[in-house]
Amino acid sequence: MPNRRFVCSKCGRTFTMKAHLVRHQNAGHGVKRKTAKRKVKTARRSSGAARRFGFSRLSLDELGNLLRAARVEGQRRIAEIAKVVQ
């Protein structure tokens, strides 16, 4: 593979990788590359644990309620253990 050089048109500095030249131009000269508009990503909640326990079918409100209930239950159990330890 030939040794390719990428040269900055503003200052003449050379780079062996195009990504390094682009990073130099963005940081050193304020040059921004034209990029296509990106699609807005939607939240995906169907990963391993969510799918296994059925959380992917819940709405965000239902998930919030479930988390609040779990927090209250955890606090209740901690208080119960604290009473036994004393």
Short mmCIF file of C-alpha atoms in Angstrom, two decimals, residues 11-64:
data_model
loop_
_atom_site.label_atom_id
_atom_site.label_comp_id
_atom_site.label_asym_id
_atom_site.label_seq_id
_atom_site.Cartn_x
_atom_site.Cartn_y
_atom_site.Cartn_z
CA CYS A 11 -1.02 25.53 6.67
CA GLY A 12 0.59 22.76 4.59
CA ARG A 13 0.97 20.28 7.47
CA THR A 14 0.87 16.65 6.35
CA PHE A 15 -0.88 13.68 7.93
CA THR A 16 -0.83 9.96 7.17
CA MET A 17 -4.54 9.50 7.97
CA LYS A 18 -7.46 11.53 6.67
CA ALA A 19 -9.14 11.45 10.11
CA HIS A 20 -6.11 13.19 11.61
CA LEU A 21 -6.26 15.90 8.94
CA VAL A 22 -9.97 16.45 9.59
CA ARG A 23 -9.38 16.65 13.35
CA HIS A 24 -6.56 19.18 12.74
CA GLN A 25 -8.76 21.30 10.48
CA ASN A 26 -11.63 21.30 12.98
CA ALA A 27 -9.44 22.17 15.96
CA GLY A 28 -6.82 24.38 14.36
CA HIS A 29 -8.65 26.22 11.62
CA GLY A 30 -12.32 25.99 12.59
CA VAL A 31 -13.19 24.18 9.37
CA LYS A 32 -16.33 22.09 9.62
CA ARG A 33 -17.04 19.27 7.23
CA LYS A 34 -20.43 19.15 5.58
CA THR A 35 -22.33 16.20 6.96
CA ALA A 36 -25.70 14.73 6.22
CA LYS A 37 -28.45 15.30 8.75
CA ARG A 38 -28.64 12.44 11.18
CA LYS A 39 -31.80 10.61 11.98
CA VAL A 40 -33.17 11.08 15.46
CA LYS A 41 -32.67 7.87 17.37
CA THR A 42 -35.56 6.52 19.35
CA ALA A 43 -35.04 4.88 22.70
CA ARG A 44 -34.72 1.12 22.47
CA ARG A 45 -35.62 -0.78 25.59
CA SER A 46 -35.62 -4.30 24.20
CA SER A 47 -32.14 -5.31 25.33
CA GLY A 48 -31.39 -8.48 27.28
CA ALA A 49 -32.75 -7.87 30.78
CA ALA A 50 -35.65 -5.71 29.61
CA ARG A 51 -36.79 -8.42 27.23
CA ARG A 52 -36.25 -11.22 29.76
CA PHE A 53 -38.34 -9.59 32.48
CA GLY A 54 -40.98 -8.13 30.16
CA PHE A 55 -40.04 -4.47 30.74
CA SER A 56 -39.89 -3.73 27.01
CA ARG A 57 -43.67 -3.86 26.84
CA LEU A 58 -44.13 -1.23 29.57
CA SER A 59 -44.61 2.46 28.89
CA LEU A 60 -42.22 5.00 30.41
CA ASP A 61 -44.84 5.95 33.00
CA GLU A 62 -45.28 2.32 33.99
CA LEU A 63 -41.51 1.88 34.25
CA GLY A 64 -41.31 4.98 36.47
#
